[in-house]
Amino acid sequence: MAEPHRRTVRDLRRSNRSTVLTKLYFEGPLSRQELGPLTGLSSGSISNVVGELIADGVVEDAGSVDSDGGRPRTLLRVTPGSAHLVGVDVGETRVRVELFDLTLTELARADLPLPPDGHDVERVVRLIGEGLQQVMEQVLPSTPLLGVGVGVPGIVDSGEVVHGQTIGWDAVPLGSLLRASGQLPPEIPLFIDNGAKTLGRAEMWFGAGRGARNAVVTLIGSGVGACVIADGVPYQGATSSAGEWGHTVLQVVGGRRCRCGSHGCLEAYVGAESLLERWRERGGTWSAPDEEGALASLLADPDAGPLLDETARYLGAGIADLVNLFNPERIVVGGWAGLLLGPRLLPAVREAAASYALRHPFAGTSLVLGRLGPDAVTVGAATLPLARFLEAGGAIRGKVGSGAG
C-alpha cells in the first residue's frame, strides 16, 4: 500500500502563495485585511506571503482606501508587467499569435494567413514560429516569459499530439515539432489544447461564463466545438475528446456530409463553412474574400431568411442535446461565427431548444452570447501557462531567450 503524500513546509508555502495570488488576480485590488477572510489564512501568513510576492515583483501596491477610523489600507494587485504570456490560435484560415502581459492585456499580435489548401503540418509549424518571432521582438531578453499556449482544431493527446480529423492531422506530434523548429527555447513551457477548450477557459475566467459552476461554452466558427464545464472544471473524457459537439448527429439518413467524413453532423448544418455552402446551393453569392465577410453578406441578404431560420432550428436542436446531456446552468455561444449569427438567431434558437429539450433542465439553463469577441481562443490559449503560474504560487520557470525573437 502506497504511503500518503506528506505535505512539506515548501508545499504549504507554495499553496499559500497560490491562494493569495489567485485571489489578487481574479478579485483584486485587495487589501491585506480583505485577503484574510477571503483566503482563510492568518494575518501573519498573509503578511509573509505578500512580502514575498512583492519582493519577487509579482505583486505591487495599487493605492489606498480609507478605513473606519484607522489608517488608510493599502491595496494590492498583480503587477501587469512582471511577466508575459503568448497565446496561439491555429484557426481555419490563419494562425494568430498574441503577446500579453500578466493581466492578459495584448501587447503585440501577428496574423499569418493559411493558404486555401489548408493545414499542412510543416507550414503551420513554420507560421507559428514566424508569429512567435514577430511578437517577441517587442520584449526585452530579460523579460520573463511564463509560457506559450496553443489552441488547435482537434483532439490533443498527452498534451502535445494532435488528432485533427477535419484538417487531415493524424497523431501529429505538434509539441515536438515546435521544439525542433528552434523558435521555442527548451526552458519555455509549452501547452497545447483544443481551441474550443481554450475559448471555454477564457469565457469562464473573464467572460460570459464567469460565476457558473456547470456550463457549456460553444465555439461556432468554420467548424463547431464545445467546452463542457462540470463543477467548475473542464471535462476532458477518457482521451481528452469530450466536447466534440459538432460531430453529434442530427440526421442519420440522408444527412449532409461533414468535414470529418461522416454524415448528418451538427457541424454540417451550423458551421460557417457548411452554412455558406448551403447558401450557395440556394443561389446565394458574395464578393467577400473570406468566410467572415461572406457570412456578414449572408446575414444582410433578405433572401437568406429561410436558410437562417432553418439553421436556428438545427442549432436549437444541438443546444437541446447539451441541456439534456449535461444539465448546465449556462450555455455560452462563442466563436467568430457564433458571435456574428447570435444577435440574429438567438431568439429562434431559444425557441427551438425549448421545444426539443426536457422542460425541467431547460428552465434552469440560460443561453447567452460570449463576451470576449473573436480573439477568445488566443486569450484562452494564454491562460494555459497562466494557470500553471497561479498554481505554482507565482514561480517563473523561464525567460525569453535569443531563440524566441
Coordinates of N, CA and C in Angstrom, one line a residue, residues 48 60 71 90 127 129 175 182 207 228 261 318-319 382:
N48 N 3.5 37.5 5.4 CA 4.7 36.8 4.9 C 4.6 36.6 3.4
E60 N 2.2 44.3 -6.5 CA 2.6 45.7 -6.2 C 1.5 46.5 -5.5
R71 N -5.9 53.9 10.0 CA -5.1 54.4 8.9 C -5.6 53.8 7.6
V90 N -4.5 28.4 -33.8 CA -4.4 27.7 -35.1 C -5.8 27.6 -35.6
L127 N 4.6 28.8 -39.5 CA 3.9 30.1 -39.3 C 3.8 30.4 -37.8
G129 N 6.1 29.6 -35.7 CA 7.5 30.1 -35.4 C 7.6 31.5 -35.8
G175 N 3.9 19.4 -30.4 CA 4.8 19.9 -29.4 C 6.3 19.6 -29.8
G182 N 13.2 25.3 -33.4 CA 14.2 26.2 -32.9 C 13.7 27.6 -32.5
G207 N -15.2 36.0 -19.0 CA -16.3 36.4 -19.9 C -17.7 36.0 -19.4
V228 N -17.1 21.6 -22.1 CA -18.0 21.3 -21.0 C -17.4 21.5 -19.7
G261 N -15.9 13.4 -42.4 CA -16.1 12.2 -43.3 C -17.4 11.5 -43.0
G318 N -29.3 21.2 -31.4 CA -28.0 20.9 -30.8 C -27.8 21.4 -29.4
I319 N -28.4 22.6 -29.1 CA -28.4 23.2 -27.8 C -29.2 22.3 -26.8
A382 N -3.5 31.5 -23.9 CA -2.5 32.2 -23.0 C -2.9 31.8 -21.5

